[in-house]
PDB file of C-alpha atoms in Angstrom:
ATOM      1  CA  UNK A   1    -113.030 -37.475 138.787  1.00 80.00           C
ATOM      2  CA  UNK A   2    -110.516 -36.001 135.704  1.00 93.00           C
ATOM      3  CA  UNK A   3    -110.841 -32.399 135.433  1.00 95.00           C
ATOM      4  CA  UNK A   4    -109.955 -31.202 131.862  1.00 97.00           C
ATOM      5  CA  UNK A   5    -107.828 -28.183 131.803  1.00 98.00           C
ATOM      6  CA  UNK A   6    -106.958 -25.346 129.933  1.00 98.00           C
ATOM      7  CA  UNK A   7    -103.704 -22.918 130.613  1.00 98.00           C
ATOM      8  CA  UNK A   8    -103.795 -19.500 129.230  1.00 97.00           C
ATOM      9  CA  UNK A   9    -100.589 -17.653 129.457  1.00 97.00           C
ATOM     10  CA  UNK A  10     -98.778 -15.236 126.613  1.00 96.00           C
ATOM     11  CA  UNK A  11     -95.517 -16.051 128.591  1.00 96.00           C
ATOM     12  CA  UNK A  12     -94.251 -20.174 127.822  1.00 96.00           C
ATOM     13  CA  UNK A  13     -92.270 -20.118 130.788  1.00 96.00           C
ATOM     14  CA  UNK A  14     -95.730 -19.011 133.111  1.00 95.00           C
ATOM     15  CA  UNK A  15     -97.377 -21.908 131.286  1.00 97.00           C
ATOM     16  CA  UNK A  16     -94.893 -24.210 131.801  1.00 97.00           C
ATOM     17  CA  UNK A  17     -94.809 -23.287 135.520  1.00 97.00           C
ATOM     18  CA  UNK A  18     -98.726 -24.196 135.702  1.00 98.00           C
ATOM     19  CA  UNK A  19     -98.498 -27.876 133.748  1.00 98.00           C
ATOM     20  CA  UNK A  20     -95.397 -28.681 135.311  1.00 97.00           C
ATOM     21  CA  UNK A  21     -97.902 -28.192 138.784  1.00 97.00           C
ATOM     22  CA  UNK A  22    -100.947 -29.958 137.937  1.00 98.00           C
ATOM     23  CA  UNK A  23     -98.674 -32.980 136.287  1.00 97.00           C
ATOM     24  CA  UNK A  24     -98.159 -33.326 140.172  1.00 96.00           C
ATOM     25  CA  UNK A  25    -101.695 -33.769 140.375  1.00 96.00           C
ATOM     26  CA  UNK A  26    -103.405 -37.148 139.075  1.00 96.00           C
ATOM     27  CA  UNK A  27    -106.997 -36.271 138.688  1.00 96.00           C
ATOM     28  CA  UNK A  28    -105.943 -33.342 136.645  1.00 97.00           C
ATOM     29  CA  UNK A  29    -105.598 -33.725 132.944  1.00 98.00           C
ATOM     30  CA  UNK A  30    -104.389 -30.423 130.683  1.00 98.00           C
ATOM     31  CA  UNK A  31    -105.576 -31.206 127.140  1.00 98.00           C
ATOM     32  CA  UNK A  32    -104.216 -27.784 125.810  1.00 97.00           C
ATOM     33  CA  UNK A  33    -102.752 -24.294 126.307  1.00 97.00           C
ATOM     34  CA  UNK A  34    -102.892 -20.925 124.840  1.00 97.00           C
ATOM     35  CA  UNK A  35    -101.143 -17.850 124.448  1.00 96.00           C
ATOM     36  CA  UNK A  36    -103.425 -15.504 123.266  1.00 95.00           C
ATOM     37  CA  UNK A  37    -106.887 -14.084 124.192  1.00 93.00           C
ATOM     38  CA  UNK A  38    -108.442 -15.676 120.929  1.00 92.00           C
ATOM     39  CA  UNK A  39    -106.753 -18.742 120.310  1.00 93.00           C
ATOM     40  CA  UNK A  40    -108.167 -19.255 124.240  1.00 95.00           C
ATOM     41  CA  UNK A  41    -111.313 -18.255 122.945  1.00 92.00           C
ATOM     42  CA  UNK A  42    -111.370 -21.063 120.276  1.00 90.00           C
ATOM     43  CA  UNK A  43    -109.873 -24.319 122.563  1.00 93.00           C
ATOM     44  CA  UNK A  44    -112.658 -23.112 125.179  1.00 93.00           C
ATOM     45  CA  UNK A  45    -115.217 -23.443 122.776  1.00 88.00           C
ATOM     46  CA  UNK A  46    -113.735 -26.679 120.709  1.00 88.00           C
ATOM     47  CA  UNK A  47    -112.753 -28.792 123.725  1.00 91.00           C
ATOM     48  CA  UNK A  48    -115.175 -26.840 127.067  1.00 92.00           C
ATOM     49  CA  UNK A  49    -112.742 -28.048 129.383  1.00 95.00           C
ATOM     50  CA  UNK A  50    -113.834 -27.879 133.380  1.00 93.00           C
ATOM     51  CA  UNK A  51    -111.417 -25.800 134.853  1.00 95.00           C
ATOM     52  CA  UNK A  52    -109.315 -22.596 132.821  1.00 95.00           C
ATOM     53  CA  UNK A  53    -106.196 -21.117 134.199  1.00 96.00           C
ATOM     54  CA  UNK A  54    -106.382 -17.401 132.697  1.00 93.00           C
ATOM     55  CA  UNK A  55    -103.899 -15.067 132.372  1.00 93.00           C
ATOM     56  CA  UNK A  56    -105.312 -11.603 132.948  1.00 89.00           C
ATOM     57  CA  UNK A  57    -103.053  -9.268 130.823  1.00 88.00           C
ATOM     58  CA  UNK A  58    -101.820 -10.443 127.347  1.00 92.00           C
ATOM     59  CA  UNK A  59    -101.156  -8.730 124.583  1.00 91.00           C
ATOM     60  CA  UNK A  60    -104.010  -7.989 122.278  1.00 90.00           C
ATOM     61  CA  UNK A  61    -106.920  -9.710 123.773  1.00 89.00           C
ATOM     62  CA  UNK A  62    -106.672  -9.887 128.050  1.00 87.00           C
ATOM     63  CA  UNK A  63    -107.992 -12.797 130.059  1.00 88.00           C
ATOM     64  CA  UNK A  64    -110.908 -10.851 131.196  1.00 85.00           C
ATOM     65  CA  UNK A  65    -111.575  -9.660 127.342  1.00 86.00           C
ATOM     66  CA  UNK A  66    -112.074 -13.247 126.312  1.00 88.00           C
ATOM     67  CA  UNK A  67    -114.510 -14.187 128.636  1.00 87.00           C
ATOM     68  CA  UNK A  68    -116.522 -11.438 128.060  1.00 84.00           C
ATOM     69  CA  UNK A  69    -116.892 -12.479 124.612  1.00 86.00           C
ATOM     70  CA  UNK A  70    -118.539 -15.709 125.528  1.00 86.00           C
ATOM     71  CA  UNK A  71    -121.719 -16.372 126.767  1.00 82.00           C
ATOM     72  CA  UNK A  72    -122.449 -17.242 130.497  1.00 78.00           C
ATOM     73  CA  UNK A  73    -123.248 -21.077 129.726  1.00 79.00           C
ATOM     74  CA  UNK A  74    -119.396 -20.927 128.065  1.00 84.00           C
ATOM     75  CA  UNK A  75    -117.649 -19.363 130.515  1.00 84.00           C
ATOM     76  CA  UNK A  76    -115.463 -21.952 132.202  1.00 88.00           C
ATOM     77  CA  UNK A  77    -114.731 -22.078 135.878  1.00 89.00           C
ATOM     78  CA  UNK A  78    -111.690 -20.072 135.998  1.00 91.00           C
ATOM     79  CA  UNK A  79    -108.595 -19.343 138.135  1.00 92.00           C
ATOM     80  CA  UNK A  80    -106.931 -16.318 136.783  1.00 90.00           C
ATOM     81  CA  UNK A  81    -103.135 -15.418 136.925  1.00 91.00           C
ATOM     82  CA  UNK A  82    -102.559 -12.065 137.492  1.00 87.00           C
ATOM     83  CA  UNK A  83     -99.277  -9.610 138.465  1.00 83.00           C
ATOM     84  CA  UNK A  84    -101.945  -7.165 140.107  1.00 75.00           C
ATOM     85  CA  UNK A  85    -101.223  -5.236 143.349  1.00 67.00           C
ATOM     86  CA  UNK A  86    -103.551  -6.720 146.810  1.00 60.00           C
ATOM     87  CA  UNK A  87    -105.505  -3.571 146.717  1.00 48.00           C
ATOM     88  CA  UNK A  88    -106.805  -5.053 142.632  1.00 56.00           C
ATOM     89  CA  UNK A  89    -106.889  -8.451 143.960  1.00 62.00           C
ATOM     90  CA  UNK A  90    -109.887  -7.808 146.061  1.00 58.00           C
ATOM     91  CA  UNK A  91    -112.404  -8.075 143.047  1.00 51.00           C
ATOM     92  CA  UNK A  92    -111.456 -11.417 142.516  1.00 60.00           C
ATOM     93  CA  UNK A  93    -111.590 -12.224 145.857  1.00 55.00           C
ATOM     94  CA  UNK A  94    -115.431 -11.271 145.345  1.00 46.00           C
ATOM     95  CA  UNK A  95    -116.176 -12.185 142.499  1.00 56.00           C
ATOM     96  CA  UNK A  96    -113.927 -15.236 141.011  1.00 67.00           C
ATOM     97  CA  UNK A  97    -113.092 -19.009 141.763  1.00 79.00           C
ATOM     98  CA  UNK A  98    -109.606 -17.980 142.647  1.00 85.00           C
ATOM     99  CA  UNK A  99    -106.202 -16.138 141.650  1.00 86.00           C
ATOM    100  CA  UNK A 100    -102.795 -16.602 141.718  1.00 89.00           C
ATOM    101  CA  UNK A 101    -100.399 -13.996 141.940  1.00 87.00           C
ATOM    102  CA  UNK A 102     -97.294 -14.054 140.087  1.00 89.00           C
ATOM    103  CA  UNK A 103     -94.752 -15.472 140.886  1.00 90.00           C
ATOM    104  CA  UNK A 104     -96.976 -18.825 141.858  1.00 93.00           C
ATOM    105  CA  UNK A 105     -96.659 -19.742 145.365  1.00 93.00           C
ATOM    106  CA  UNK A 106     -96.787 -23.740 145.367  1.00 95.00           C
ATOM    107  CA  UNK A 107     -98.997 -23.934 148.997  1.00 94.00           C
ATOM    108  CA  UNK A 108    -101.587 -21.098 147.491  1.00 92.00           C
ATOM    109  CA  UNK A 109    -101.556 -23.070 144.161  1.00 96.00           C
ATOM    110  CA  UNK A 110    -102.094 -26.234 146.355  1.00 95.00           C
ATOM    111  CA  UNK A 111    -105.370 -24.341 147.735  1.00 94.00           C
ATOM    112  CA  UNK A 112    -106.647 -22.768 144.369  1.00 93.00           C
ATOM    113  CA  UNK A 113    -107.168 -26.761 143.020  1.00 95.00           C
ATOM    114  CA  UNK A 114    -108.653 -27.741 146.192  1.00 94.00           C
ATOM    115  CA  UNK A 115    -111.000 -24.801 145.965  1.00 90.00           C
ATOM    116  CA  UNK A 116    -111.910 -26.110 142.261  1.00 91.00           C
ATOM    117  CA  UNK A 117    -112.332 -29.745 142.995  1.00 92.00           C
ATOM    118  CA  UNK A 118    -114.982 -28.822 146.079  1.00 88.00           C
ATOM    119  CA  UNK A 119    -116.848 -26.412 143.487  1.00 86.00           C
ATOM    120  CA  UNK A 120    -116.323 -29.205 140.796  1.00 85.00           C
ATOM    121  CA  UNK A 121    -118.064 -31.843 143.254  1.00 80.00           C
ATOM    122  CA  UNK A 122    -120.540 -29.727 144.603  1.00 76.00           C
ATOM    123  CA  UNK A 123    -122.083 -28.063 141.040  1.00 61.00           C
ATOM    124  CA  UNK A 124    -122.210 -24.286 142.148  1.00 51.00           C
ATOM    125  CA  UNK A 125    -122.097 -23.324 138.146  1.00 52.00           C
ATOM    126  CA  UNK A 126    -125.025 -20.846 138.468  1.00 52.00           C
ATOM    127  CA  UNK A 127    -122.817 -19.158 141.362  1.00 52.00           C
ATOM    128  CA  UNK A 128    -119.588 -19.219 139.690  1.00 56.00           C
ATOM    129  CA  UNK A 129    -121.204 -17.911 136.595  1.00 57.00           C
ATOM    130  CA  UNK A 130    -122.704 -15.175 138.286  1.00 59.00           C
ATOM    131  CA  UNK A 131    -119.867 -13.872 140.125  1.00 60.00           C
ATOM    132  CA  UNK A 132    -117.584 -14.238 136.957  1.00 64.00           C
ATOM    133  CA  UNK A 133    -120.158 -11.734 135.510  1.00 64.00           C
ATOM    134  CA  UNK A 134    -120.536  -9.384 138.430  1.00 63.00           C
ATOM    135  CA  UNK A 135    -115.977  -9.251 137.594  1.00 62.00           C
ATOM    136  CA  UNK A 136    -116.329  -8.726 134.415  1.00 63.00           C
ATOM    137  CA  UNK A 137    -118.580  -5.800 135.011  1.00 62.00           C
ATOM    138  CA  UNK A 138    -116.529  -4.510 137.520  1.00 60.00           C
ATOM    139  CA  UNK A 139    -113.817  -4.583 134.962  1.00 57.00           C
ATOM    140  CA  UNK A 140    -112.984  -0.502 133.452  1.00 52.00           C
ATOM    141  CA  UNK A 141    -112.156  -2.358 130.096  1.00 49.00           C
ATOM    142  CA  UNK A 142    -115.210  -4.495 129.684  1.00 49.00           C
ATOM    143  CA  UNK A 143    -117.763  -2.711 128.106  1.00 52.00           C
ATOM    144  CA  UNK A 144    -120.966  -2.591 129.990  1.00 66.00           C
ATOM    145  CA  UNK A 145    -123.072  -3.710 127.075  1.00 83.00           C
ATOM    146  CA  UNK A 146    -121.968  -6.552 124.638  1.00 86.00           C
ATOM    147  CA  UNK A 147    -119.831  -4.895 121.493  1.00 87.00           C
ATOM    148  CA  UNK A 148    -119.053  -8.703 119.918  1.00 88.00           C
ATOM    149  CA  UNK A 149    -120.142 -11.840 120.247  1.00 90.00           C
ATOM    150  CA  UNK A 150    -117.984 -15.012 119.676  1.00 88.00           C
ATOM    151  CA  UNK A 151    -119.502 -17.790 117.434  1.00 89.00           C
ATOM    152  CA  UNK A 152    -118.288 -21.012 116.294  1.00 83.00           C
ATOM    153  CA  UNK A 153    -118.189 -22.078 112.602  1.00 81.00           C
ATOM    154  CA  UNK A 154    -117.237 -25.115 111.984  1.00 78.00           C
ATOM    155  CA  UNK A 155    -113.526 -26.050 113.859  1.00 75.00           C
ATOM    156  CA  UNK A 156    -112.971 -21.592 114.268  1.00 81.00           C
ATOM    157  CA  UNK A 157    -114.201 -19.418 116.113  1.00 84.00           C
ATOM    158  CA  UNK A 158    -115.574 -15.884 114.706  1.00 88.00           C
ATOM    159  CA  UNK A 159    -116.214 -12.729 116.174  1.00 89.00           C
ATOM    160  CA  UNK A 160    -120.075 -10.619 115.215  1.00 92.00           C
ATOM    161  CA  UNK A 161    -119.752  -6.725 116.015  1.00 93.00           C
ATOM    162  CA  UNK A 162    -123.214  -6.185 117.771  1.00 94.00           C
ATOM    163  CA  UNK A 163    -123.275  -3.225 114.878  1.00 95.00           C
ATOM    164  CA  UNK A 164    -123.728  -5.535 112.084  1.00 97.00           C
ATOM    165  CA  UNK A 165    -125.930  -7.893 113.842  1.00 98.00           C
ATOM    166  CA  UNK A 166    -129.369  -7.220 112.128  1.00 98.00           C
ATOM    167  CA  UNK A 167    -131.795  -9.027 114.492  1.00 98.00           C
ATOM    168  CA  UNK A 168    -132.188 -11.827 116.684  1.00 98.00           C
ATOM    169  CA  UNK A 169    -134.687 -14.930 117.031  1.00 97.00           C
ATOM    170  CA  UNK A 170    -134.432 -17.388 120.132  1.00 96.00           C
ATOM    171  CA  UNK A 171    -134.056 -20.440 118.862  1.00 95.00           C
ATOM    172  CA  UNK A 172    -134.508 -22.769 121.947  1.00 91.00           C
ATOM    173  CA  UNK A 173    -130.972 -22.780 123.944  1.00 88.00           C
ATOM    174  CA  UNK A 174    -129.601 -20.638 121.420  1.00 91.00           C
ATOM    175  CA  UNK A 175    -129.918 -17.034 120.183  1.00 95.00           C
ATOM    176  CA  UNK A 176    -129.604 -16.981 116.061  1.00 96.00           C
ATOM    177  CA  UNK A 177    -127.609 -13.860 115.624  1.00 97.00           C
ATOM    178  CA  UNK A 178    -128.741 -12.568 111.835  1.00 97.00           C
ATOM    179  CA  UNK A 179    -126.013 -10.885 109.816  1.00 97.00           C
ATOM    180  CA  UNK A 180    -126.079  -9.913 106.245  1.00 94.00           C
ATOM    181  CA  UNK A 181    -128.590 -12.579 105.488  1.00 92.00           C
ATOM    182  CA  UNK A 182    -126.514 -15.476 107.463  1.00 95.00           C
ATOM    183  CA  UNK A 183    -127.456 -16.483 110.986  1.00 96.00           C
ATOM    184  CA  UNK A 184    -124.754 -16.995 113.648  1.00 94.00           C
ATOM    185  CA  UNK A 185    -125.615 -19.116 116.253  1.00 93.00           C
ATOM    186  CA  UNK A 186    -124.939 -18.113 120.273  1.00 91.00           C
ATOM    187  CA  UNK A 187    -125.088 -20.572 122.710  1.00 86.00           C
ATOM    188  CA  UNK A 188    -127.428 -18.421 125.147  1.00 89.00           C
ATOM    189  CA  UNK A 189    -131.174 -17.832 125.316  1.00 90.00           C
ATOM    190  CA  UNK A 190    -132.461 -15.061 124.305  1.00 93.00           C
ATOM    191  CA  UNK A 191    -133.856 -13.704 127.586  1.00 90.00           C
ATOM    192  CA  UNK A 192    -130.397 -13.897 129.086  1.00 87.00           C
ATOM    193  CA  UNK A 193    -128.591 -12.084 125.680  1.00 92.00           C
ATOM    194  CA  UNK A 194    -131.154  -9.423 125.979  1.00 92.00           C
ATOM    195  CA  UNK A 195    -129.899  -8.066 129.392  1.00 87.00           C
ATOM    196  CA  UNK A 196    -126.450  -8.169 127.774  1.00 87.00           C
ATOM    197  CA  UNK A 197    -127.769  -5.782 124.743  1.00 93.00           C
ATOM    198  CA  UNK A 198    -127.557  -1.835 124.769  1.00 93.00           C
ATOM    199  CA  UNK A 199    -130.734  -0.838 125.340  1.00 91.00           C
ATOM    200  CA  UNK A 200    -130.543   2.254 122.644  1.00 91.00           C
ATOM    201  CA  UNK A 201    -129.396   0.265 119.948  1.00 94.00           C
ATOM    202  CA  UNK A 202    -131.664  -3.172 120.462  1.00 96.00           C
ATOM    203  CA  UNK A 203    -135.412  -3.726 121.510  1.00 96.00           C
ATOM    204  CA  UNK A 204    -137.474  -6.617 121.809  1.00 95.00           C
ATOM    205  CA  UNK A 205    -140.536  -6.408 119.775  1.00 96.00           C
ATOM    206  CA  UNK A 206    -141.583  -9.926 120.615  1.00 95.00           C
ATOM    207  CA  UNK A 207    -140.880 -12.709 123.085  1.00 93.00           C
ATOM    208  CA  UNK A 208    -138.735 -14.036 120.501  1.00 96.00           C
ATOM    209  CA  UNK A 209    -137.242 -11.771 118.874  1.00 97.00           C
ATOM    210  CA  UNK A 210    -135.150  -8.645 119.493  1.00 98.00           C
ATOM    211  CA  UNK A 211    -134.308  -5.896 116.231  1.00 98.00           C
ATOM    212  CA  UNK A 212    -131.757  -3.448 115.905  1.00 97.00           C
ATOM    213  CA  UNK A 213    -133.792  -0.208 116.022  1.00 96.00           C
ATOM    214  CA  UNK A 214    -131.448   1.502 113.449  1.00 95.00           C
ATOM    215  CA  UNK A 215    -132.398  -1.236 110.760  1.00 96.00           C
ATOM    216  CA  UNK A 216    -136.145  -0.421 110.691  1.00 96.00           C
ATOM    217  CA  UNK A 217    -137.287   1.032 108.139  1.00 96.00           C
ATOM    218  CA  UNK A 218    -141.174   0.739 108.014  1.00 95.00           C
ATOM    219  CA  UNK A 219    -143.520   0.233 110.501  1.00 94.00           C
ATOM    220  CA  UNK A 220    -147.539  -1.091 109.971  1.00 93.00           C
ATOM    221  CA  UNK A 221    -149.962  -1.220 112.691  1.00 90.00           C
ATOM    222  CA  UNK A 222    -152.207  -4.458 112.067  1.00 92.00           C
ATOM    223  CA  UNK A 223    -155.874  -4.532 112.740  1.00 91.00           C
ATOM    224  CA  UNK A 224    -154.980  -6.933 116.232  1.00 90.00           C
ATOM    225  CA  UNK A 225    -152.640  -4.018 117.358  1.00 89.00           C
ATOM    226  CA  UNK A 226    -149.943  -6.036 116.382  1.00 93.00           C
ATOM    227  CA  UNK A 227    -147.529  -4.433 113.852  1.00 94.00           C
ATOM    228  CA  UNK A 228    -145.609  -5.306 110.806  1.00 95.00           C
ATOM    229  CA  UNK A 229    -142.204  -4.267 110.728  1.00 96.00           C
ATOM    230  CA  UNK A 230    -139.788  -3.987 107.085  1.00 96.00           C
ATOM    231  CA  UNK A 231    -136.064  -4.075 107.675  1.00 97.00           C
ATOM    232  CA  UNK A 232    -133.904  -2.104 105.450  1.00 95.00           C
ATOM    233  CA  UNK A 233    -132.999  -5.711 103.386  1.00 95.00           C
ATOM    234  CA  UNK A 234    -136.558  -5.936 103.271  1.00 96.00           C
ATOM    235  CA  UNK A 235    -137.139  -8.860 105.955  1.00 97.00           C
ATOM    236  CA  UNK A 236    -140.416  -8.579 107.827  1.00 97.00           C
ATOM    237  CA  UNK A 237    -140.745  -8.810 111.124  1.00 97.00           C
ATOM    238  CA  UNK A 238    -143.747  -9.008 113.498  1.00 95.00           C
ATOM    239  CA  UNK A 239    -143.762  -7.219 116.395  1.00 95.00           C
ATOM    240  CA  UNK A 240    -146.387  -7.778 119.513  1.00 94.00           C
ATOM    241  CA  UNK A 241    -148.828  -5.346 120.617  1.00 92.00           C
ATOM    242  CA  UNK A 242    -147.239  -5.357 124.236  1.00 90.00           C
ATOM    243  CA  UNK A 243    -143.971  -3.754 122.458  1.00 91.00           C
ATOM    244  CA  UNK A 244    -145.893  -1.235 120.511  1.00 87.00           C
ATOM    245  CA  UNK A 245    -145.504   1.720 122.441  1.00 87.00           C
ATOM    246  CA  UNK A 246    -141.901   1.319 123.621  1.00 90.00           C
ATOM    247  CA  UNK A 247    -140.910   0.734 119.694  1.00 90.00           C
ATOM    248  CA  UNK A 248    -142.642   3.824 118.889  1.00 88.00           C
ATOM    249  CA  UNK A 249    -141.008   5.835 120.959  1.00 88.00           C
ATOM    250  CA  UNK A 250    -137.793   4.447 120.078  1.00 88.00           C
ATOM    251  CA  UNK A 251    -138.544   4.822 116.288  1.00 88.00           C
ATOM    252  CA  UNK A 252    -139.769   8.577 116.865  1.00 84.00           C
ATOM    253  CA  UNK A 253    -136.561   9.183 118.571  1.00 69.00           C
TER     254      UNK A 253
END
């Protein structure tokens, strides 16, 4: 089995240092590098390769930043590079694949690619994905609810402030992120996105839809208990009797 990766390093020389390791290595196969939180962004999303070596402090946009942007069924297995102290390490010892601490050690590298190849063979995705959130949380410079979302159009990746994001529809594996009048698509359901979402700014008013409370602007109860929602552009929205009384309380707030 080839497993497609990706090195993530602001520093050429730490990058170099990884490739020139895995070239060592036939069943590995890097088919790109970045030096930068969003160009890493953008390959992950263009090419989804298996396995990601991230570095976790760049400039600009860290390691940990990136990932946080994407949603859980993007986030790539990932070993991250780090210059942290032990007593930081233990997070990741928790919560991630695997680390490396600078300067690479060959023998721990060694381990770090057996460690991926056993996950790789035995599919523990929904574990990995997990823990990678449970870091991310842990993380002081991660908010705890989403504050962007990345979304790909066409060959770039762009990034949606969850302030201008008007509402959402689930639209099967997807969540359509609508913006302005233009909808962004997110490759995560909505059930999953809505755990993600602060709770004061966003509410679900039906199984398939969450609004930004701060963009209603009328609200009409139906005869069926149902209501009928206007957003400030005007777009109407229907919103399920089951949500009634938790949207007005939100909207009387």
């Amino acid at each position: 089995m080839t497993v497609r990766v990706l090195v993530v390093d602001d520093e050429p020389l730490a990058r170099r240092g990884v490739t020139q390791r895995l070239s060592a290595h036939t069943d590995m196969q890097v088919i790109g590098e970045a030096g930068d939180g969003e160009t890493a962004l953008s390959a992950i999303v263009d090419t989804t390769p298996d396995l990601v070596f991230m570095d976790v402090q760049m400039p600009g946009m860290g390691g940990l930043e990136a990932l946080g942007l994407l949603s859980p069924r993007e986030r790539p297995m990932t070993i991250f590079l780090t210059a942290y102290d032990q007593f930081a390490l233990r997070a990741f010892e928790v919560h991630a694949l695997d680390y490396l601490l600078k300067p690479i050690d060959d023998e721990r590298f060694a381990e770090a690619l057996d460690r991926a190849r056993e996950t790789l063979a035995t599919r523990r995705d929904r574990d990995l994905s997990s823990g990678l959130q449970a870091l991310l949380a842990t993380q002081g410079n991660t908010p705890s609810h989403a504050s962007r979302f990345a979304v790909r159009i066409g060959h770039r990746v762009a990034f949606i402030a969850a302030a201008d994001v008007d509402w959402i529809e689930a639209m099967g594996d997807y969540a359509g992120l609508h913006v302005g009048g233009k909808v962004h698509l997110l490759r995560e359901r909505l059930h999953q996105l809505a755990h993600r979402l602060d709770p004061a700014q966003f509410m679900r008013i039906h199984r398939s839809t969450i609004v930004r409370v701060d963009r209603i602007a009328e609200m009409e109860v139906l005869s069926n208990r149902d209501s009928l929602l206007r957003l400030r552009d005007g777009t109407p929205l229907r919103a399920s009797r089951t949500y009634g009384d938790a949207l007005r309380a939100a909207l009387a707030g």
